[in-house]
Short mmCIF file of N, CA and C in Angstrom, two decimals:
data_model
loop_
_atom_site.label_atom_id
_atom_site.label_comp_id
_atom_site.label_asym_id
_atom_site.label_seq_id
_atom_site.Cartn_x
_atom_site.Cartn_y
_atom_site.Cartn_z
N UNK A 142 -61.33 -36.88 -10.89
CA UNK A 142 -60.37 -37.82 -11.46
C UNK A 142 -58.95 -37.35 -11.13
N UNK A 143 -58.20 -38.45 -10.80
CA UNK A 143 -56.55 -37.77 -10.14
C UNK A 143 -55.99 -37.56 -11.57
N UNK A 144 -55.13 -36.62 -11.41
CA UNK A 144 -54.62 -36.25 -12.66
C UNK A 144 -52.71 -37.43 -12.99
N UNK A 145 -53.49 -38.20 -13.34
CA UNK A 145 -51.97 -38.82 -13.51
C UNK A 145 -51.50 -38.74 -15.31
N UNK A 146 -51.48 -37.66 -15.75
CA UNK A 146 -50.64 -37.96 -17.09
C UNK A 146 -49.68 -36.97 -17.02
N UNK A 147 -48.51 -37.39 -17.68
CA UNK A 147 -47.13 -36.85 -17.90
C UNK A 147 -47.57 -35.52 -18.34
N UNK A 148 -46.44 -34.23 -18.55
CA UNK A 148 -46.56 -33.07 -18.70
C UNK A 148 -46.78 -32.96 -20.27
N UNK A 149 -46.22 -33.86 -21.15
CA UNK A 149 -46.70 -33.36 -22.46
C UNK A 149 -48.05 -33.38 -22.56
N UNK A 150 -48.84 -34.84 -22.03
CA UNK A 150 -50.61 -34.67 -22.32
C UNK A 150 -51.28 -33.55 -21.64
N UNK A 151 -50.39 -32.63 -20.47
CA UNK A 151 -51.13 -31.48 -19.64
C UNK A 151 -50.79 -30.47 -20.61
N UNK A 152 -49.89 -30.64 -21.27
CA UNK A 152 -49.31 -29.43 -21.81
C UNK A 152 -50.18 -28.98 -23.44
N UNK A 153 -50.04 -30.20 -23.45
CA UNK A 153 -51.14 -30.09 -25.24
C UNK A 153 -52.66 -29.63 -24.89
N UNK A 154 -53.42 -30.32 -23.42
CA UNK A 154 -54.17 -30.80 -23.36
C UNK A 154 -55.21 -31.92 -23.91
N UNK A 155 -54.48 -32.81 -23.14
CA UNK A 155 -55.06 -34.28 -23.81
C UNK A 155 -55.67 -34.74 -22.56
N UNK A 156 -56.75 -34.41 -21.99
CA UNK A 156 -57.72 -34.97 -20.76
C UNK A 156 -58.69 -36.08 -20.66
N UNK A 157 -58.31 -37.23 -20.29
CA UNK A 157 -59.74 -38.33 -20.23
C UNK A 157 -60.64 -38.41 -18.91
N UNK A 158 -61.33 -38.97 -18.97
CA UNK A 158 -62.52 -38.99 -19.91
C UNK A 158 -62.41 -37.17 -20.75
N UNK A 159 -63.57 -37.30 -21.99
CA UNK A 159 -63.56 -35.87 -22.73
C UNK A 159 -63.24 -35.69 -23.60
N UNK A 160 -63.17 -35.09 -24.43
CA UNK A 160 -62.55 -34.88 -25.71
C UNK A 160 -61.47 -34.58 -25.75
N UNK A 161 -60.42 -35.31 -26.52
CA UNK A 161 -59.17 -35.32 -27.04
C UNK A 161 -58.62 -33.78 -26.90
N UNK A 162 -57.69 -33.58 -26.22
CA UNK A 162 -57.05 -32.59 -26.42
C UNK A 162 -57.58 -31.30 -26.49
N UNK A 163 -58.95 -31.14 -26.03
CA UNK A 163 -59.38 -30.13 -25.12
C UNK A 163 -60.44 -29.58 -25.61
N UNK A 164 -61.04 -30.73 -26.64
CA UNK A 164 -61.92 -30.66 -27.56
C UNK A 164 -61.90 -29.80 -28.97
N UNK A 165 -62.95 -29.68 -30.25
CA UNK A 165 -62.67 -29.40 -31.04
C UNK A 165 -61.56 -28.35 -31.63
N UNK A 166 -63.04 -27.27 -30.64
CA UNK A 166 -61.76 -25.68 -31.37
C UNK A 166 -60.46 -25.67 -31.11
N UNK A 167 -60.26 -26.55 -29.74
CA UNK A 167 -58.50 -26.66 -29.20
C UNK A 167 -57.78 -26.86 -30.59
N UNK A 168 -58.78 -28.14 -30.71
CA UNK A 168 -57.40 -29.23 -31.98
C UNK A 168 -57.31 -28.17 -32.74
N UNK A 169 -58.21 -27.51 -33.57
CA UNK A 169 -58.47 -26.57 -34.48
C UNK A 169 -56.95 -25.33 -34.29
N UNK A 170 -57.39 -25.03 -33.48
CA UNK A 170 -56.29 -23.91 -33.02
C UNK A 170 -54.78 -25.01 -32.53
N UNK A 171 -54.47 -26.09 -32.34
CA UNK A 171 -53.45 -26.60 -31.54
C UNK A 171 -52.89 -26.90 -33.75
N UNK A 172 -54.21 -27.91 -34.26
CA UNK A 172 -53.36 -27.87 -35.54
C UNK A 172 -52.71 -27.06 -36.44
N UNK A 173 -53.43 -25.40 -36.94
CA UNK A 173 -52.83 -24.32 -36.87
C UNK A 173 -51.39 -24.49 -36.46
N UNK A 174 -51.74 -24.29 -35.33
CA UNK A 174 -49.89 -23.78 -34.93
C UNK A 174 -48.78 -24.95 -35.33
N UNK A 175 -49.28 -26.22 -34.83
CA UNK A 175 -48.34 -27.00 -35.19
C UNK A 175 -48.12 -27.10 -36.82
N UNK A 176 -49.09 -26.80 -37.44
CA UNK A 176 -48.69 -26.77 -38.98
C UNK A 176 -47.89 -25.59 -39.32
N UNK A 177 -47.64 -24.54 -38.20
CA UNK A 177 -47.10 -23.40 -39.11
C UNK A 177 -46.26 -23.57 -38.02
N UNK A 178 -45.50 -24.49 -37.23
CA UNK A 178 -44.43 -24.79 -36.40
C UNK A 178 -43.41 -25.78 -36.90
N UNK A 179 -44.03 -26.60 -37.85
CA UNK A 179 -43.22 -27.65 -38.15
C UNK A 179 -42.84 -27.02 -39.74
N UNK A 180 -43.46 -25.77 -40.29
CA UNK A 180 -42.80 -25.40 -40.87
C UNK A 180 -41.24 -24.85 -40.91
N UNK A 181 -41.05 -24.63 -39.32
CA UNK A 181 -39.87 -23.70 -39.01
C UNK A 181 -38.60 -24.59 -38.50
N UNK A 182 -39.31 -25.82 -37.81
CA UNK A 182 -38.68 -26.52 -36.72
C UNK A 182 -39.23 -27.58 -37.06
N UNK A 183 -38.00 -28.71 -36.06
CA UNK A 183 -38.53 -30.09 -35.82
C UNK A 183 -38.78 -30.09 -34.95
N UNK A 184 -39.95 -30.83 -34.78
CA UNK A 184 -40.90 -30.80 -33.52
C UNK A 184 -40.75 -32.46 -32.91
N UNK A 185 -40.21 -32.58 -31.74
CA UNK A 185 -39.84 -33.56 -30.69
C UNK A 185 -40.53 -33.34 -29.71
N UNK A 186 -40.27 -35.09 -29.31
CA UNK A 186 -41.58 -35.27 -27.68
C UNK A 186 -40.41 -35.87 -26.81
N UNK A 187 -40.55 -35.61 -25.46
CA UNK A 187 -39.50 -36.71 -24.26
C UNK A 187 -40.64 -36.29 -23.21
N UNK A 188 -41.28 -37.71 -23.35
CA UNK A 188 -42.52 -37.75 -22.48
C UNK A 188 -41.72 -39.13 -21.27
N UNK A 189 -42.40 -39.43 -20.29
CA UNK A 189 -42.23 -40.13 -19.30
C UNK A 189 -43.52 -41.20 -19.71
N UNK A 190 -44.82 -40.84 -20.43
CA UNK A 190 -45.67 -41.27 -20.89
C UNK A 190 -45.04 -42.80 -21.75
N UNK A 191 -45.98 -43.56 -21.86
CA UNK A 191 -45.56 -44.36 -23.27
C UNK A 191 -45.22 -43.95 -24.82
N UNK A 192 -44.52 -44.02 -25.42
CA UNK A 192 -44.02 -43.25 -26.90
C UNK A 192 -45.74 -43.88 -27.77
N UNK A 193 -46.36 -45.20 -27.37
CA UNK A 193 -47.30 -45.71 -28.25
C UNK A 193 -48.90 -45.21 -27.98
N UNK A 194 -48.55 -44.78 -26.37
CA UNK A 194 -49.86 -44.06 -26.34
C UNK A 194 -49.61 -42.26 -27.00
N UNK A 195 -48.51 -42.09 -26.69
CA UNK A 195 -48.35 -40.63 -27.36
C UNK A 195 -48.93 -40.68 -28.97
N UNK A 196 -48.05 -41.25 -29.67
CA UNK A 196 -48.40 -41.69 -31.41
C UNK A 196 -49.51 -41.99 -31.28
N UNK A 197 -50.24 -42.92 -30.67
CA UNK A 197 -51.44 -43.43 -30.86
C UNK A 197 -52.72 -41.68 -30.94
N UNK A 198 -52.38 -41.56 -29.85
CA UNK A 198 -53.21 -40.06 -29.07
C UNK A 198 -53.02 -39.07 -30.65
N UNK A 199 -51.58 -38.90 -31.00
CA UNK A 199 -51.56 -37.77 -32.33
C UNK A 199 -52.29 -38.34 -33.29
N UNK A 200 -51.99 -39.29 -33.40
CA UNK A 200 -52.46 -40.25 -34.38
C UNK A 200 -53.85 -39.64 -34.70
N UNK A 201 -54.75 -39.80 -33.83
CA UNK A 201 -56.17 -39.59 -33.77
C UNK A 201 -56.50 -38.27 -34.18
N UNK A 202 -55.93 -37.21 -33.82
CA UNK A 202 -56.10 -35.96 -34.23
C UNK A 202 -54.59 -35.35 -35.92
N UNK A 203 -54.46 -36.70 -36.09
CA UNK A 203 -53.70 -36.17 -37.33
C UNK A 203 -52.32 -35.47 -37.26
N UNK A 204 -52.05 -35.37 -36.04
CA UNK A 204 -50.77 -34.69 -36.00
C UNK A 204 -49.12 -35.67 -35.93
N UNK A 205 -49.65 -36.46 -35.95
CA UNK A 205 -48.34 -37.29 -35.90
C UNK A 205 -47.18 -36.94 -36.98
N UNK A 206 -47.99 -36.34 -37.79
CA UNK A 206 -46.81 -36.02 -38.98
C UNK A 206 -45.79 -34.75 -38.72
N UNK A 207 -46.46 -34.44 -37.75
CA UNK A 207 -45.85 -32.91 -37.47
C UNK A 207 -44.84 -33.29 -36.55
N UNK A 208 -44.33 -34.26 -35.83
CA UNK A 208 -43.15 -34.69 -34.87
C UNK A 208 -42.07 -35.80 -35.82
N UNK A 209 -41.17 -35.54 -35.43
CA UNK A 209 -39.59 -36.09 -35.85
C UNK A 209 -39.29 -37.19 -35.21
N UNK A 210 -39.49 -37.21 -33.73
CA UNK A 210 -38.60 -37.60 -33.17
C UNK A 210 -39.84 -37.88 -31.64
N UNK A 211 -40.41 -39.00 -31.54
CA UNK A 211 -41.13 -39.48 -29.97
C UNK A 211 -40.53 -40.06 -29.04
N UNK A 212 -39.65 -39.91 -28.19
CA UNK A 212 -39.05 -40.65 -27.07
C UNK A 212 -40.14 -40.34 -25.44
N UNK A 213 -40.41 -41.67 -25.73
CA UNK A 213 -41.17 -42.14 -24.67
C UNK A 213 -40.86 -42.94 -23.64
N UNK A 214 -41.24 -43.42 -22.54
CA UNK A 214 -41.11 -44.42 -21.66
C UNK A 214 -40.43 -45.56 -22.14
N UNK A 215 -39.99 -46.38 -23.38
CA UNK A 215 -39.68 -47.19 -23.18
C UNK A 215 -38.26 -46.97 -23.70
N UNK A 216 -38.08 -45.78 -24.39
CA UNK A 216 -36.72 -45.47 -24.49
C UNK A 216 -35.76 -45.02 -23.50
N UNK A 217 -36.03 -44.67 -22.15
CA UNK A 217 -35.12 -44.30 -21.34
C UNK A 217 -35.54 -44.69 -19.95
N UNK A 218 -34.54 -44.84 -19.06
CA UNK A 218 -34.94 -45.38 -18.00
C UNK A 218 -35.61 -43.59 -17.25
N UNK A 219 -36.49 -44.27 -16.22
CA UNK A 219 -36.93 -43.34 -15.29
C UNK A 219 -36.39 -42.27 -14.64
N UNK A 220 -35.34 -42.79 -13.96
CA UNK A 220 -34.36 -42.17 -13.07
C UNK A 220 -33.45 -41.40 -13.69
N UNK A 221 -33.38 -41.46 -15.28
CA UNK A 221 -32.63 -40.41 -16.29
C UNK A 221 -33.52 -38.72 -16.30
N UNK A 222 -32.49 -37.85 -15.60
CA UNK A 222 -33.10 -36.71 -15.89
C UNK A 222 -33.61 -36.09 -17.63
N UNK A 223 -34.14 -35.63 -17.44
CA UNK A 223 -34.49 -34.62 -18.78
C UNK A 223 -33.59 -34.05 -19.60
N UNK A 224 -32.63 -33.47 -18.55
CA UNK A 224 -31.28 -33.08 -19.45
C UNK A 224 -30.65 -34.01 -19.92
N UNK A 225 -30.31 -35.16 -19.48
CA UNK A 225 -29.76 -36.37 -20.24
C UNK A 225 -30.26 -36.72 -21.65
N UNK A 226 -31.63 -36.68 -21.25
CA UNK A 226 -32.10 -37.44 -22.50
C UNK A 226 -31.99 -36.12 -23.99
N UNK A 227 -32.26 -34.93 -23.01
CA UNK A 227 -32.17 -33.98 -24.39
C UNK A 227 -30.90 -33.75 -24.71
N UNK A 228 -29.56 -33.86 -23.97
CA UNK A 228 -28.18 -34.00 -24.60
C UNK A 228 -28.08 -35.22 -25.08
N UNK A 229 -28.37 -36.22 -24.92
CA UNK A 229 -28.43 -37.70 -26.06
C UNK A 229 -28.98 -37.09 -26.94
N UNK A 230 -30.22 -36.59 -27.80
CA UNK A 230 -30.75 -36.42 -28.64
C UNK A 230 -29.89 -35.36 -29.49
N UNK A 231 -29.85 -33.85 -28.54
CA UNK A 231 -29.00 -33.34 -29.07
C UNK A 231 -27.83 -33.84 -30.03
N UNK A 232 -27.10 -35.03 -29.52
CA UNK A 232 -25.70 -35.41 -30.05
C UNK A 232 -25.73 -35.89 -30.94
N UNK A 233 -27.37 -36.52 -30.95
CA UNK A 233 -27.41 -37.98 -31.86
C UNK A 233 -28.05 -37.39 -33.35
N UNK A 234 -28.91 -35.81 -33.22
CA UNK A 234 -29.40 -35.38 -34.12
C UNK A 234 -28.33 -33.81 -34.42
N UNK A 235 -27.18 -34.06 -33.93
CA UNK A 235 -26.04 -33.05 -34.71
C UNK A 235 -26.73 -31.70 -33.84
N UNK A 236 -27.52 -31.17 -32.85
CA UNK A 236 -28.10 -30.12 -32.39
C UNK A 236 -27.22 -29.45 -31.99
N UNK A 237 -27.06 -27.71 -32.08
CA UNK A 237 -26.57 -27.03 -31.00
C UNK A 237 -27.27 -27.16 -30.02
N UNK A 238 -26.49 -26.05 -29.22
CA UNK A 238 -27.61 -25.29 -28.01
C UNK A 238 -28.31 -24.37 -28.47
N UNK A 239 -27.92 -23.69 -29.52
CA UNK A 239 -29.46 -22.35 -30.00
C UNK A 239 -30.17 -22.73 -31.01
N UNK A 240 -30.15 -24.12 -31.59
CA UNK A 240 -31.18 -24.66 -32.13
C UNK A 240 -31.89 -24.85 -31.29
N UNK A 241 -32.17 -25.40 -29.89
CA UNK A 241 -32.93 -26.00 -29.54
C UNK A 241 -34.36 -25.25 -28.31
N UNK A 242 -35.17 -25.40 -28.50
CA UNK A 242 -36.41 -24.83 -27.78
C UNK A 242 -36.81 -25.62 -26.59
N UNK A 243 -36.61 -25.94 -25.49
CA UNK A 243 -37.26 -26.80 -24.55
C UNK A 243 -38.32 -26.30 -23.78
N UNK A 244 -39.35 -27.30 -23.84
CA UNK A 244 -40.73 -26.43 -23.21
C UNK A 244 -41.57 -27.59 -22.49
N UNK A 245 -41.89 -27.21 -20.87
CA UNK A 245 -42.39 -28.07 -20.18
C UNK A 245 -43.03 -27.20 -19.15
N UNK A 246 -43.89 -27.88 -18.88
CA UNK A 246 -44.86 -27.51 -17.87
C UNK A 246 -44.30 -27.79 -16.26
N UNK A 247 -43.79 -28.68 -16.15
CA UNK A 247 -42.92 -29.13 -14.74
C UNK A 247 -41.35 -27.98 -14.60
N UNK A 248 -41.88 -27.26 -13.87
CA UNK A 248 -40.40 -25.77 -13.47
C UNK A 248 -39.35 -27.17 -13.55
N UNK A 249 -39.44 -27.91 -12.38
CA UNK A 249 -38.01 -28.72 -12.23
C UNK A 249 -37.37 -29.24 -13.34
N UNK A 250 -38.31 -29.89 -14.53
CA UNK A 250 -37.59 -30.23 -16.00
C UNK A 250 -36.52 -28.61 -16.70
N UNK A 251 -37.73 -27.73 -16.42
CA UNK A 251 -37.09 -26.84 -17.39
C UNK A 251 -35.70 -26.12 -16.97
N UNK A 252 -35.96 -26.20 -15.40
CA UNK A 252 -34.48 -25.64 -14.63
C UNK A 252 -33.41 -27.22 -15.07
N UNK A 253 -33.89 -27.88 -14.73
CA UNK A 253 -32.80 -29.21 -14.81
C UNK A 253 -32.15 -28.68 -16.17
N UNK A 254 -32.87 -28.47 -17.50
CA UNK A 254 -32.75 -28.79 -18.87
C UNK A 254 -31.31 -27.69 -19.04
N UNK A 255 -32.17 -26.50 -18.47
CA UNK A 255 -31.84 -24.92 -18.92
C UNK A 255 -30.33 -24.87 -18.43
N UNK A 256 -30.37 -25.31 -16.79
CA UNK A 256 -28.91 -25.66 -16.25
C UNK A 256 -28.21 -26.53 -16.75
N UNK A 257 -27.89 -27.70 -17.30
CA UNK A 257 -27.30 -28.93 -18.30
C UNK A 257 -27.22 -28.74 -19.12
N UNK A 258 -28.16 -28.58 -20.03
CA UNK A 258 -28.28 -28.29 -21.51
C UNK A 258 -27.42 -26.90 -22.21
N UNK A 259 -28.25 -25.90 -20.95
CA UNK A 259 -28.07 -24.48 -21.91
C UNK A 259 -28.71 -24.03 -23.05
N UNK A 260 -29.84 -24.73 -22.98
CA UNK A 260 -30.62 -24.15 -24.16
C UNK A 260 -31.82 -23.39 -24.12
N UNK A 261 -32.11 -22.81 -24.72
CA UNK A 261 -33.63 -21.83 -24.65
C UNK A 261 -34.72 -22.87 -23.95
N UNK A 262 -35.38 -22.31 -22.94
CA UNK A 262 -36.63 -22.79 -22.33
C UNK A 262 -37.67 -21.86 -22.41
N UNK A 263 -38.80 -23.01 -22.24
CA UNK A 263 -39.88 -22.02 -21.59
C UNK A 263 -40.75 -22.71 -20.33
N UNK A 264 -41.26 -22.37 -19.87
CA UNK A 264 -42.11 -23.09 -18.80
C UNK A 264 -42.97 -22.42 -19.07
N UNK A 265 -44.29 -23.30 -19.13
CA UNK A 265 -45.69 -23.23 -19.41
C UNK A 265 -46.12 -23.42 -17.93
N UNK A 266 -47.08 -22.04 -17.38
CA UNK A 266 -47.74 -21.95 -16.15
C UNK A 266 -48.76 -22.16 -16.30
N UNK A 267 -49.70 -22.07 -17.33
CA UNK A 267 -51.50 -22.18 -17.70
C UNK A 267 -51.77 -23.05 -17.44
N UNK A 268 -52.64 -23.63 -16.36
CA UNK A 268 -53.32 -24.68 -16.17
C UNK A 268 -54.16 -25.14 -17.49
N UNK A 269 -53.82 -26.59 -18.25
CA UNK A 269 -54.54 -26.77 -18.86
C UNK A 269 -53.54 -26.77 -20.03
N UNK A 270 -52.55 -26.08 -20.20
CA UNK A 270 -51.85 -25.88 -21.31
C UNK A 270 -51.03 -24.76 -21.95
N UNK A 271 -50.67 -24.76 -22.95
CA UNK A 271 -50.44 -23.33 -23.91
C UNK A 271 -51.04 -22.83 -23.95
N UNK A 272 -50.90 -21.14 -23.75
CA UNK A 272 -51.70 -20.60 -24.19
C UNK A 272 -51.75 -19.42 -25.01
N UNK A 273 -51.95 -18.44 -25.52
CA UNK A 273 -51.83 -17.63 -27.02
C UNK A 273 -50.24 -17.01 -26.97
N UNK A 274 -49.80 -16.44 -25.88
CA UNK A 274 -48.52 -15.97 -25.21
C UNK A 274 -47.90 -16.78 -26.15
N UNK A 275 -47.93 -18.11 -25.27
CA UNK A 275 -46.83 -19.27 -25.56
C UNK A 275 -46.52 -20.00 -27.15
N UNK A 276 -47.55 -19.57 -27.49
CA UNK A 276 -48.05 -20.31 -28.99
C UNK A 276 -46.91 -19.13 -30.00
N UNK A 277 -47.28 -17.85 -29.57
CA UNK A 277 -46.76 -16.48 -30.37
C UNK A 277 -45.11 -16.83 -30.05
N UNK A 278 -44.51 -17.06 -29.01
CA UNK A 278 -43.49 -17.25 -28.14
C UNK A 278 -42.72 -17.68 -28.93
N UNK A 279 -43.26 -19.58 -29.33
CA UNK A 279 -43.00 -20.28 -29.77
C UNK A 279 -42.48 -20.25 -30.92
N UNK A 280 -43.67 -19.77 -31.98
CA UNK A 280 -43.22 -19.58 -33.17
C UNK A 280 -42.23 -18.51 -33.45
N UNK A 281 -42.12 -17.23 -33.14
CA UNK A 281 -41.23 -15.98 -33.01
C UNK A 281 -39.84 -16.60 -32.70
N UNK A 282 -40.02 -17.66 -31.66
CA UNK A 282 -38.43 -18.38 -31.65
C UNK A 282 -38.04 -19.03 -32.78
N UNK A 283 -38.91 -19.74 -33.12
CA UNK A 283 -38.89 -20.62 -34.46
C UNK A 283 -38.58 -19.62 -35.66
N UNK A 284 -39.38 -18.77 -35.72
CA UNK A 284 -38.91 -18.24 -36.90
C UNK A 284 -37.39 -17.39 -36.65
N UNK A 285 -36.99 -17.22 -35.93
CA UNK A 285 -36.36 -15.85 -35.74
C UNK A 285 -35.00 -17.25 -35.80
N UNK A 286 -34.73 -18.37 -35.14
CA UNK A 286 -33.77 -19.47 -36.23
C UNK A 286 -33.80 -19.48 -37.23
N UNK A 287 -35.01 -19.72 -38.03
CA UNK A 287 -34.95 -19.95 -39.32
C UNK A 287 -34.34 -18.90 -40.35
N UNK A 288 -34.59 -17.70 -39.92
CA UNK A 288 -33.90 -16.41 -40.35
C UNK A 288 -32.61 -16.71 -40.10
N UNK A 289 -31.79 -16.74 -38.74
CA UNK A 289 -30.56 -17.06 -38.73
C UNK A 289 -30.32 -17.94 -39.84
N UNK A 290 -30.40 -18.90 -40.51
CA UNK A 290 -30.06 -20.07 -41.21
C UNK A 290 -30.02 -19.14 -42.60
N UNK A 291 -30.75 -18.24 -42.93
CA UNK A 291 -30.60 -17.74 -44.26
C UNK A 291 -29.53 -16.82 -44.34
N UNK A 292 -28.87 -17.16 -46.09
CA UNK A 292 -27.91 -16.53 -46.25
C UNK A 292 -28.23 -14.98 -46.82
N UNK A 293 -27.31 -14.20 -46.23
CA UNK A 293 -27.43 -12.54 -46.64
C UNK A 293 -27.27 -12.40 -48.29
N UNK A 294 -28.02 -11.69 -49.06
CA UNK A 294 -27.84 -11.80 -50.20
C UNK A 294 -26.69 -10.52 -50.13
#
């Protein structure tokens, strides 16, 4: 099967035909983190995908609650780089640059982002997805903001 889905469904692992997102234990382990991710952070999508198949797709595995913010295909034109759309968001949701985490599987998004933006990246190399590295990565960034935000007694 040709692989035509955008980098967020490679990145979660969301594969058709097959089980959703890389089957059970995935979700198991993917819900985990996102529940102890959206504790720290708001968790945003800028897929090239449709925003209704994205929602639809979380939907199914329950996670929809764990994202803020879905910008999909019908919110931005094509030919808008990545950095665009994450400095619109940025502006529109009051963001710095060291609030923000950008993470994509496509090098060219994350160089585009990292160069424009200036904000923390990561690029995901694992075929297939995140993987324990990236998950630990993730959250350690997340938390280690959230610490910044607290006041010194």
């Amino acid at each position: 099967m040709e692989d035509t889905l955008d980098p967020l469904s490679r990145l979660i692992g969301f594969w058709i035909p097959g089980p959703s997102f890389g089957g059970q234990r995935r979700q198991q382990v993917l819900s985990t983190f996102l529940g102890t991710l959206a504790q720290d952070a708001n968790l945003c999508i800028v897929s090239r995908n449709s925003s209704s198949i994205i929602r639809k797709a979380l939907a199914s595995v329950d996670w929809l609650r764990y994202f803020v913010v879905i910008y999909g295909a019908e919110d931005f034109d094509v030919s808008v780089p990545k950095s665009q759309v994450i400095s619109d968001l940025m502006s529109l949701h009051r963001k710095e640059v060291d609030e923000v985490l950008f993470i994509d599987d496509m090098f060219l998004n994350v160089s585009d982002v990292s160069q424009h933006c200036h904000v923390a990246t990561l690029h995901i190399r694992t075929p297939g997805g995140m993987d324990v590295w990236d998950c630990e990565y993730i959250l350690a960034w997340a938390r280690s903001k959230k610490e910044d935000l607290k006041i010194p007694e």
